[in-house]
XYZ file of C-alpha atoms in Angstrom:
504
model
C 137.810 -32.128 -95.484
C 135.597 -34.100 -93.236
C 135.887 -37.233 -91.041
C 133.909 -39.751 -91.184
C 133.870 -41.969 -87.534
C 132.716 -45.678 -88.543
C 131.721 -47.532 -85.971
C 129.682 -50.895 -85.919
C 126.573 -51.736 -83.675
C 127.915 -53.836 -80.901
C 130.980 -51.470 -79.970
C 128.375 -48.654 -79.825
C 125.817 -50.560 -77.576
C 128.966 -51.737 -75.020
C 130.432 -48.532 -74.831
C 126.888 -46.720 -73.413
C 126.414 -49.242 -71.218
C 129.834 -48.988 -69.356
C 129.368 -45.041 -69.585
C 125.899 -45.685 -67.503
C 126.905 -48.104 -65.779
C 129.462 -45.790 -64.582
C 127.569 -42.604 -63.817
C 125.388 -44.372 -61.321
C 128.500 -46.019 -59.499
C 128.724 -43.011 -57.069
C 125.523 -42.343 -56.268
C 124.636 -42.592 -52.459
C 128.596 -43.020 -51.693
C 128.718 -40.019 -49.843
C 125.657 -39.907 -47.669
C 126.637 -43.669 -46.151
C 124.539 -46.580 -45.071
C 122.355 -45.049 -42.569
C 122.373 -41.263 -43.859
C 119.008 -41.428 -46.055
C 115.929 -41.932 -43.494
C 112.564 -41.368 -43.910
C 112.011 -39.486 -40.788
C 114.644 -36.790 -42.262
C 112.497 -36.151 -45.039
C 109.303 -36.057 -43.381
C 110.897 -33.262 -41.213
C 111.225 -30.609 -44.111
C 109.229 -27.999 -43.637
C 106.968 -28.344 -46.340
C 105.332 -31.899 -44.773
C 105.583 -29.614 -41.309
C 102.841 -27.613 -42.892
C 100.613 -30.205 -44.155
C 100.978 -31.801 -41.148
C 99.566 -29.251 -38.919
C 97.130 -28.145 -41.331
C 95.089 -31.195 -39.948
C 92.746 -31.270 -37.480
C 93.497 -33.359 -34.511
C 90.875 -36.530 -34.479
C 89.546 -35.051 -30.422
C 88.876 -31.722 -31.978
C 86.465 -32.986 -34.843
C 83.270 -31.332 -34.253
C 80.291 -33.346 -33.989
C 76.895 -32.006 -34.641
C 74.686 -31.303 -31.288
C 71.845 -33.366 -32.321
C 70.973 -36.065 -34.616
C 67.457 -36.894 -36.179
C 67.054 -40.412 -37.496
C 63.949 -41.082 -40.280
C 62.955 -44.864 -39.202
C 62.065 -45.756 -42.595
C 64.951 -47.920 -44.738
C 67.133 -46.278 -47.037
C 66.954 -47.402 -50.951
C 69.843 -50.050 -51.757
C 69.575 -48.333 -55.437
C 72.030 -45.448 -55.273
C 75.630 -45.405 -56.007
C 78.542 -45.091 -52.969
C 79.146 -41.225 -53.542
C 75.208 -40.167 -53.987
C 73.044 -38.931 -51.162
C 70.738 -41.892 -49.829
C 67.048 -41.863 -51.005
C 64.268 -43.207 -48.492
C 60.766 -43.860 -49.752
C 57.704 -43.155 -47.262
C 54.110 -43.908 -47.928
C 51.378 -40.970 -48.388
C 49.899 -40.353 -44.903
C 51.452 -43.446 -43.312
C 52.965 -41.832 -40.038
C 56.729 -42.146 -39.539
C 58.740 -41.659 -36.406
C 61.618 -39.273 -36.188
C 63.699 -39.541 -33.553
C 65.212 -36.458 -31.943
C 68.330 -37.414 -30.137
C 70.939 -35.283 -27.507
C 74.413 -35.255 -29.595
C 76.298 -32.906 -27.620
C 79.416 -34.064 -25.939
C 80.050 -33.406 -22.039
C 79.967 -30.233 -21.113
C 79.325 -28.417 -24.868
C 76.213 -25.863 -24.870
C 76.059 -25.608 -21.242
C 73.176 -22.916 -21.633
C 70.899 -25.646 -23.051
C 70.586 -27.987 -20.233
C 67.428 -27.641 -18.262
C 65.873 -25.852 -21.082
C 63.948 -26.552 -24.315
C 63.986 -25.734 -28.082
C 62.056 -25.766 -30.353
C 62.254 -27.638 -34.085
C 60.292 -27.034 -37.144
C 60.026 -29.762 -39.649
C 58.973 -29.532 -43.264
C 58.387 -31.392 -46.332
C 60.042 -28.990 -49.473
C 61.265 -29.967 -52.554
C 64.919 -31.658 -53.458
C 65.373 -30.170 -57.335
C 66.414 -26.243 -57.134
C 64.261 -25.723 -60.518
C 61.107 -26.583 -57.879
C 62.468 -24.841 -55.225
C 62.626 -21.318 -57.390
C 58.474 -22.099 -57.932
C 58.090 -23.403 -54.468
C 55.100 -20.879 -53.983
C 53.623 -21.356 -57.161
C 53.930 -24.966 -57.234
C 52.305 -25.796 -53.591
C 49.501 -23.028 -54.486
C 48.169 -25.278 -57.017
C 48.673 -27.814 -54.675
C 46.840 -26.650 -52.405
C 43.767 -25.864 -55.106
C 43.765 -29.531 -56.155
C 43.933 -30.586 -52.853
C 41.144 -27.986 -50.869
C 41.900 -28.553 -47.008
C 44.427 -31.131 -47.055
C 48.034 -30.130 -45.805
C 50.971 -31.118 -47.287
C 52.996 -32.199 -43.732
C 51.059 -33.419 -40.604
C 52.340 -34.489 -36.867
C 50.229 -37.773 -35.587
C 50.237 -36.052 -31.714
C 48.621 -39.615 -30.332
C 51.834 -41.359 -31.474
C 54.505 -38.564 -30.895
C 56.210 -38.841 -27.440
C 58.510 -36.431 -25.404
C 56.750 -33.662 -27.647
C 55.267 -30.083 -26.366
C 53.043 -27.632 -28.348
C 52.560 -29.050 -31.156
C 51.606 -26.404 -33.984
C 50.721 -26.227 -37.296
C 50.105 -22.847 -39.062
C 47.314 -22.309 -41.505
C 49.513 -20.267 -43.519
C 52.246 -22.752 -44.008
C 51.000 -26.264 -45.039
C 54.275 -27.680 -45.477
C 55.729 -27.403 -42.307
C 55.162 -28.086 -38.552
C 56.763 -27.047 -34.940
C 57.005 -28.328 -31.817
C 59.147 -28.039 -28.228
C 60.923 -30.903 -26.928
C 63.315 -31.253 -23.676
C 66.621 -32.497 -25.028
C 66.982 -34.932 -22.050
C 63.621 -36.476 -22.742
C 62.890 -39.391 -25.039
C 61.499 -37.899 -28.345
C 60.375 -38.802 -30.677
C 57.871 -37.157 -33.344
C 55.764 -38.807 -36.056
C 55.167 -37.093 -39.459
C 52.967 -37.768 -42.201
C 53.528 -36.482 -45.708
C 50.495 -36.193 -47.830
C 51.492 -35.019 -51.378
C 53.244 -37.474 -53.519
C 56.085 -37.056 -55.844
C 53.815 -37.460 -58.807
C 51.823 -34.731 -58.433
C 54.659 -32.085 -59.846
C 55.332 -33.708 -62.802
C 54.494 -31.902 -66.223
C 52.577 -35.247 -66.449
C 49.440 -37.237 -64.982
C 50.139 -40.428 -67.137
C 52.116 -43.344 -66.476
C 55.393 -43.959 -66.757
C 56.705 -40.562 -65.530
C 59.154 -40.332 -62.523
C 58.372 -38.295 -59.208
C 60.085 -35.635 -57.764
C 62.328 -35.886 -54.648
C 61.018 -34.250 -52.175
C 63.157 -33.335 -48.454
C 62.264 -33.801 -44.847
C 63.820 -30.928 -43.221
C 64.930 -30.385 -39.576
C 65.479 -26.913 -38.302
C 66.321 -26.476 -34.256
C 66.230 -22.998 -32.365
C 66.629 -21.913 -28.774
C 65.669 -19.018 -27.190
C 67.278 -15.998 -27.670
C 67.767 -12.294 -26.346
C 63.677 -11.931 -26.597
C 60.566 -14.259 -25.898
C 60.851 -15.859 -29.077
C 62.985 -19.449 -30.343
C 65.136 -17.675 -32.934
C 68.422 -18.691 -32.147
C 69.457 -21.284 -34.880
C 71.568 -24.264 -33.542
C 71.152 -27.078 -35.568
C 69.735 -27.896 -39.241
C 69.425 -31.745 -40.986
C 67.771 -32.416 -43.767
C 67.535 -36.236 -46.046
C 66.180 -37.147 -49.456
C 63.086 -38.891 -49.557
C 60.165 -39.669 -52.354
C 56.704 -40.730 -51.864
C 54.079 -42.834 -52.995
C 50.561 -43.952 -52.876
C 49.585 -45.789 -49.888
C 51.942 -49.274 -49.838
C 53.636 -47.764 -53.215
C 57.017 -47.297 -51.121
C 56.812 -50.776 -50.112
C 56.773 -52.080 -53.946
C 59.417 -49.830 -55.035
C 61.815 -50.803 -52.071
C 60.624 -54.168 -52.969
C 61.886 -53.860 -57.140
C 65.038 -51.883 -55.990
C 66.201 -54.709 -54.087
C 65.334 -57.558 -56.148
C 66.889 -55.651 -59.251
C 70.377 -55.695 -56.692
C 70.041 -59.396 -56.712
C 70.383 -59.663 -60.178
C 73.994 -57.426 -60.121
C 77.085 -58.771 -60.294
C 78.954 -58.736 -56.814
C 81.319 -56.228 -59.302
C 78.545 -54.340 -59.723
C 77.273 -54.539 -56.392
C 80.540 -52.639 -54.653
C 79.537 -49.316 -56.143
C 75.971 -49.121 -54.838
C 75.652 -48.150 -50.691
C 73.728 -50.892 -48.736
C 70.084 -50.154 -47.349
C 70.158 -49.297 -44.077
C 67.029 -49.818 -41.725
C 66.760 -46.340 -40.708
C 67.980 -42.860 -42.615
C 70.275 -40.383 -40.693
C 69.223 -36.751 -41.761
C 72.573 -35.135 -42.523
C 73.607 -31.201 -41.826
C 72.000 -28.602 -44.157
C 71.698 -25.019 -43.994
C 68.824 -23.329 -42.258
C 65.666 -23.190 -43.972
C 65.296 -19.763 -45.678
C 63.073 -17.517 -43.851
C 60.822 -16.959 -46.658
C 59.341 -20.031 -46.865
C 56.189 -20.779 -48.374
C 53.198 -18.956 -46.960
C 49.802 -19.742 -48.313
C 47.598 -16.710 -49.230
C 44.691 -18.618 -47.462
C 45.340 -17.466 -43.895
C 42.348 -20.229 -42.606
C 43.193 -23.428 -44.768
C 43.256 -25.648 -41.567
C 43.331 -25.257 -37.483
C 46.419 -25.413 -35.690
C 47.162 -27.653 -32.885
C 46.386 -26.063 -29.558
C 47.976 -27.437 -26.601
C 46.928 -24.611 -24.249
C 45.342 -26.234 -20.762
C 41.923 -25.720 -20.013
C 42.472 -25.256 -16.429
C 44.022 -21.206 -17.516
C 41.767 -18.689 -17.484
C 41.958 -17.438 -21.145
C 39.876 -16.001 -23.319
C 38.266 -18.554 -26.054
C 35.563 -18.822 -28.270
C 32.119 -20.160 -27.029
C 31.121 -23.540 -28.734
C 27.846 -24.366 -28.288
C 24.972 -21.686 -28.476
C 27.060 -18.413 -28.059
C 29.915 -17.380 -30.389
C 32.380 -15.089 -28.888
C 32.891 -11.769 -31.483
C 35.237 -9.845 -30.431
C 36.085 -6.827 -27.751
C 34.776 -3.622 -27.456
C 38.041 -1.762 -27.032
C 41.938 -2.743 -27.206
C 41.722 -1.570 -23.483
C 39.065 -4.092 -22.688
C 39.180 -8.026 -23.008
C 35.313 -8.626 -22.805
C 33.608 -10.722 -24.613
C 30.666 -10.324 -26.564
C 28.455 -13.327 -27.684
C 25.898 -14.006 -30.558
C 23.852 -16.790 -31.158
C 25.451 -18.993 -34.310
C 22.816 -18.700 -37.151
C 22.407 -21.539 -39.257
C 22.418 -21.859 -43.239
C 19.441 -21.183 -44.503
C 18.007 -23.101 -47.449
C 16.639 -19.475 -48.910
C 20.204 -17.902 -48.605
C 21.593 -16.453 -51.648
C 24.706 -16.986 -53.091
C 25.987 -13.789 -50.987
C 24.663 -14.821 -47.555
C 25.706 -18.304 -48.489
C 29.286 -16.834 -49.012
C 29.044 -14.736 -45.863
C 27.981 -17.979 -44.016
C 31.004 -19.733 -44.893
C 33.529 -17.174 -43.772
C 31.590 -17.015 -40.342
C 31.767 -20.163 -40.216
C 35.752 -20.490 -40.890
C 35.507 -22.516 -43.961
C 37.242 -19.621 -46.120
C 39.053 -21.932 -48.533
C 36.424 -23.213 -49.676
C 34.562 -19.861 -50.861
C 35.954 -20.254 -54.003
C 34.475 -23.981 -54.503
C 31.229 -22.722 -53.952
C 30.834 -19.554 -55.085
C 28.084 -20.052 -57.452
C 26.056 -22.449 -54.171
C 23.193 -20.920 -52.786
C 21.969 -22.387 -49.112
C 19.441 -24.985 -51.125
C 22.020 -25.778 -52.988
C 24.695 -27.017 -50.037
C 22.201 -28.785 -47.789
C 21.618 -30.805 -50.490
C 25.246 -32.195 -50.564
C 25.099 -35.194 -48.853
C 27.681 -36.112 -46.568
C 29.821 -38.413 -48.791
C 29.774 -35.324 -51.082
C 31.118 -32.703 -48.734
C 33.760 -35.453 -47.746
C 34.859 -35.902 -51.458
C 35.190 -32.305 -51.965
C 36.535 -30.949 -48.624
C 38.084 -34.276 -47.163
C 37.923 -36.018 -44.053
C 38.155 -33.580 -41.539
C 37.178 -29.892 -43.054
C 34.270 -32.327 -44.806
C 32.704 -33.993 -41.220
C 32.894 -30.259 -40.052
C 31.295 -28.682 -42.698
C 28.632 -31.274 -43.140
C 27.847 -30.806 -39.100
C 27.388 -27.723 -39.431
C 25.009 -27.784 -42.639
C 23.088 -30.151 -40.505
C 23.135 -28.433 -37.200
C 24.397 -31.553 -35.340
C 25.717 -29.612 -32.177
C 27.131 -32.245 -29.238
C 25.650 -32.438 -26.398
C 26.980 -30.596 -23.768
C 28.059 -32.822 -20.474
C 27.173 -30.270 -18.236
C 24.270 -27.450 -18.097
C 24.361 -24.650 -15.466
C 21.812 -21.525 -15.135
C 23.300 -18.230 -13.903
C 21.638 -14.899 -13.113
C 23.367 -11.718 -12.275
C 21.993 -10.670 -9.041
C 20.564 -7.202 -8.670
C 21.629 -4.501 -7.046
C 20.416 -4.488 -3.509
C 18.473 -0.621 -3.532
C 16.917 -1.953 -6.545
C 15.240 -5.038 -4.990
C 14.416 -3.048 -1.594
C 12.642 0.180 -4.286
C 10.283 -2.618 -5.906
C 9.194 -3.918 -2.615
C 8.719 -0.274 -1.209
C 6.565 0.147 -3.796
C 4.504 -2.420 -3.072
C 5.045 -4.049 -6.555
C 5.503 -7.802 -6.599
C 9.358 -8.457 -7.271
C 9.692 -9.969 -11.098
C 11.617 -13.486 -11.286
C 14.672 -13.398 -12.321
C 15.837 -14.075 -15.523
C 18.482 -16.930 -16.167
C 21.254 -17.671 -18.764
C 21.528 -21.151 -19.690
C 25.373 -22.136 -19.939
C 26.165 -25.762 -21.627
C 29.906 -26.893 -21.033
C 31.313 -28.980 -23.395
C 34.286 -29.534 -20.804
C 33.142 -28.805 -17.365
C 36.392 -27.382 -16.028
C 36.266 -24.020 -13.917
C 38.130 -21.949 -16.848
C 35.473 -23.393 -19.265
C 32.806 -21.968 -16.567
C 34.016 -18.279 -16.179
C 34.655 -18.112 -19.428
C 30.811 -18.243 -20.288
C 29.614 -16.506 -17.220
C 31.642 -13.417 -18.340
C 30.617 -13.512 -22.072
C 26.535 -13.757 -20.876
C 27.429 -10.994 -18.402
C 29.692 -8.657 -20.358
C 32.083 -9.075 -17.905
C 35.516 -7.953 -19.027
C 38.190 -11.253 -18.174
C 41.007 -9.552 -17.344
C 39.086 -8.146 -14.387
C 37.558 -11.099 -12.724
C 40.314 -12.019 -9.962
C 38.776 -15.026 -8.055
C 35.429 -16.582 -8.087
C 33.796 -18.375 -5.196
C 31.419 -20.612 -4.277
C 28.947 -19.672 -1.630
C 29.120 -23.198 0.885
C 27.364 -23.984 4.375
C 26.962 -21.078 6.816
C 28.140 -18.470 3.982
C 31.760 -19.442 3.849
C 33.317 -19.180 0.327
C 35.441 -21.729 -1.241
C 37.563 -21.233 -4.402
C 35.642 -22.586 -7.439
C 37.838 -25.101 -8.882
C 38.107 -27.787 -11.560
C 37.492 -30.216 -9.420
C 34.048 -28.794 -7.763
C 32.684 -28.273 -11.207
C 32.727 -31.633 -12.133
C 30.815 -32.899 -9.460
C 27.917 -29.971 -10.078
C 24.512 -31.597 -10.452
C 23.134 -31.292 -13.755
C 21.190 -28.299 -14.333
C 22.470 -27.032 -11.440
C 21.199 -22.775 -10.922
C 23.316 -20.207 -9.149
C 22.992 -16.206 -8.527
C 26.377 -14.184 -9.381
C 27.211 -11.288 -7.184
C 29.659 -9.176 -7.332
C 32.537 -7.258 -4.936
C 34.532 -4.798 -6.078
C 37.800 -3.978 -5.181
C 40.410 -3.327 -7.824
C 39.343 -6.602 -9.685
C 36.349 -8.075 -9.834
C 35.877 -11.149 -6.776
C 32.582 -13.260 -8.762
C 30.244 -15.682 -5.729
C 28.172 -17.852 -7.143
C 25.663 -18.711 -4.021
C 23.024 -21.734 -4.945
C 19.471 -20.621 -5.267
C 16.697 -21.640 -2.985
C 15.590 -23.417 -6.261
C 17.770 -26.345 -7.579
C 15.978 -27.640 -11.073
């Protein structure tokens, strides 16, 4: 037998409300007014935790320096994307190279300086894979151009400057960090030239500008990595970056202000922001001679350097010895064959640009005129080449003859003899610079004079004293000035240079 409850609609509804109504009645009875805080709960140990787990705002950790790209930021990219900057091919932009630290953090780098390296590589990991192969073909496109310069006459607070003929990307230089600095780079690939196409209508590749900072460490050397920054940047033909920035911020006008809130605002200058180091293989060019580095060595050491003018230096006679040996520079001839016109180039350090004319005999370059050697090898490596096609030398702002003096028992045999003493023979020296390292330099190459023995050189003045040959003194030598060079030996060499009875 079963029973059957009937019960209609509105008894049902009041009788669950009351029962509701009633199970809620108690709650928070028992704890009292005052019991149920906020701080209590924040106290449990599980918001103890997270709480600690914070850093504290004074121990955030700033990065020791900061580089800043003065060239405005695009005000085309969303809030959460990194910021895009467009630059102009070969237009020179400053970077500035600023202290960060906070008082009293990297003690050990105050009063000393680093050293940063700065590089143009590519944004999309795909490129980065073919860096090699990608800049290689570059580089054949483009014979003699590099893909990253520093403009020196506008850089400031900047110390030996460098670029390596190996790595065409990329750039180094010293810097005090308590110095103004600021360095000026110019980027001369644009981003169209890796896309899969040369038409219109196809979009660049993002290319980086990459800081990396180093101090010294245990050795001689800046390996010690302290610091790395890196921002996003594209570039274009000459005024190119100007139109773009120009259609990126008129097509912001049109936005709603909706729209507008999720796109970052252009900024006048672009922060680099932290990266990792820059891999140590980075690309290296198989050319080892594509361009000359920067030299910022003073003229004033005495160093061993190559002779400009009539004499080449070639090379030493032993690892033991530092002379110098000189030969005169031959020019191209216009019967040379293809081989002696290749052999003529490498002399001449124009290496990458064997390939380009491998099939040129001698006739066949000093016919290039000199917007043609320009077109091929550009501005600089062009100029030089044509030069020295043309054998345009520059005229040297000081000339000096030298003659080794003879040994005295072989003056007094010739006289003894009876024989008429010959004349002496003379070397003609022509300084580009006339400096007193410029000076020794060429009297020890004509003499075979090893450097590294020459200790102090002297001029021969009134009543025989000897004064110190200096910068100074050989800038005010008369033209064509002639001197005899005699020798004392000790343990090094002590060089006089005495005038001759005979000034021409």
């Amino acid at each position: 037998m079963a029973w059957v409850l009937k019960m209609d609609d509105a008894t049902i509804e009041s009788g669950l409300v009351h029962d509701f109504d009633a199970s809620l009645s108690g709650i928070g009875q028992e704890l009292g007014a005052g019991a149920y805080s906020m701080s209590d709960v924040l106290a449990l140990p599980i918001f103890k935790q997270e709480k600690t787990s914070l850093p504290p705002e004074h121990e955030t950790k700033n990065p020791p320096f900061q580089y800043v790209l003065c060239a405005a930021t695009s005000p085309a990219v969303k809030l959460h994307d990194e910021t895009l900057t467009y630059l102009n091919q070969g237009q020179s932009y400053e970077v500035r190279m600023l202290d960060n630290r906070k008082p009293g953090e990297l003690p050990e780098l105050n009063n000393k300086m680093v050293k940063s390296t700065v590089r143009v590589v590519f944004h999309d990991r795909r490129l980065q894979y073919t860096e090699h192969q990608q800049l290689e073909g570059w580089k054949w496109n483009r014979p003699g151009d590099r893909l990253l310069d520093i403009d020196i006459p506008m850089s400031v607070g900047i110390v030996e400057p460098k670029t390596h003929p190996s790595q065409l990307n990329a750039a180094e230089f010293l810097w005090d960090m308590k110095k103004r600095t600021s360095v000026f780079v110019q980027v001369h690939c644009i981003s169209t030239e890796f896309t899969p196409r040369k038409h219109g209508g196809e979009k660049g590749v993002p290319f980086r500008i990459q800081i990396d900072t180093f101090a010294l460490g245990d050795t001689v050397e800046y390996t010690e990595h302290l610091h790395s920054a890196s921002c996003q940047i594209k570039v274009f033909k000459p005024k190119g970056a100007d139109r773009k920035q120009k259609t990126d911020r008129e097509k912001m006008e049109k936005r709603t202000a909706q729209e507008k809130e999720k796109y970052q605002p252009s900024y006048d200058t672009t922060i680099l922001s932290e990266c990792s180091p820059w891999p140590d293989k980075a690309y290296v060019s198989t050319n080892q001679a594509a361009t000359p580095s920067f030299s910022s060595t003073p003229l004033s050491t005495y160093t061993a350097s190559s002779v400009p003018d009539r004499y080449e230096c070639v090379g030493v006679s032993a690892p033991s010895s530092d002379a110098c040996f000189c030969r005169i520079v031959q020019q191209l001839s216009p019967t040379a064959s293809i081989q002696d016109t290749q052999k003529w180039l490498l002399k001449n350090r124009f290496n990458s640009y064997a390939r380009l004319f491998s099939n040129f005999s001698g006739s066949d370059l000093l016919k290039l005129t000199r917007e043609d050697v320009v077109q091929i090898c550009g501005p600089a490596d062009g100029i030089r080449l044509f030069n020295a096609l043309k054998s345009r030398s520059v005229r040297p702002r000081l000339t000096v003859y030298v003659c080794q003096e003879s040994p005295a028992d072989e003056r007094q045999g010739s006289t003894e003899n009876g024989e008429n003493s010959i004349s002496p023979v003379y070397h003609a020296l022509y300084l580009e610079e006339p400096t007193a390292a410029e000076l020794i330099r060429k009297i020890a190459c004509v003499c075979g004079l090893p450097l590294g023995t020459i200790n102090q050189v002297y001029r021969q003045g009134p009543m025989g004293i000897l004064i110190l040959l200096s910068d100074q003194m050989v800038y005010n030598f008369p033209d064509e000035s002639s001197f005899l060079i005699s020798t004392v030996k000790g343990q090094l060499l002590m060089l006089v240079l005495s005038c001759n009875i005979i000034d021409l």
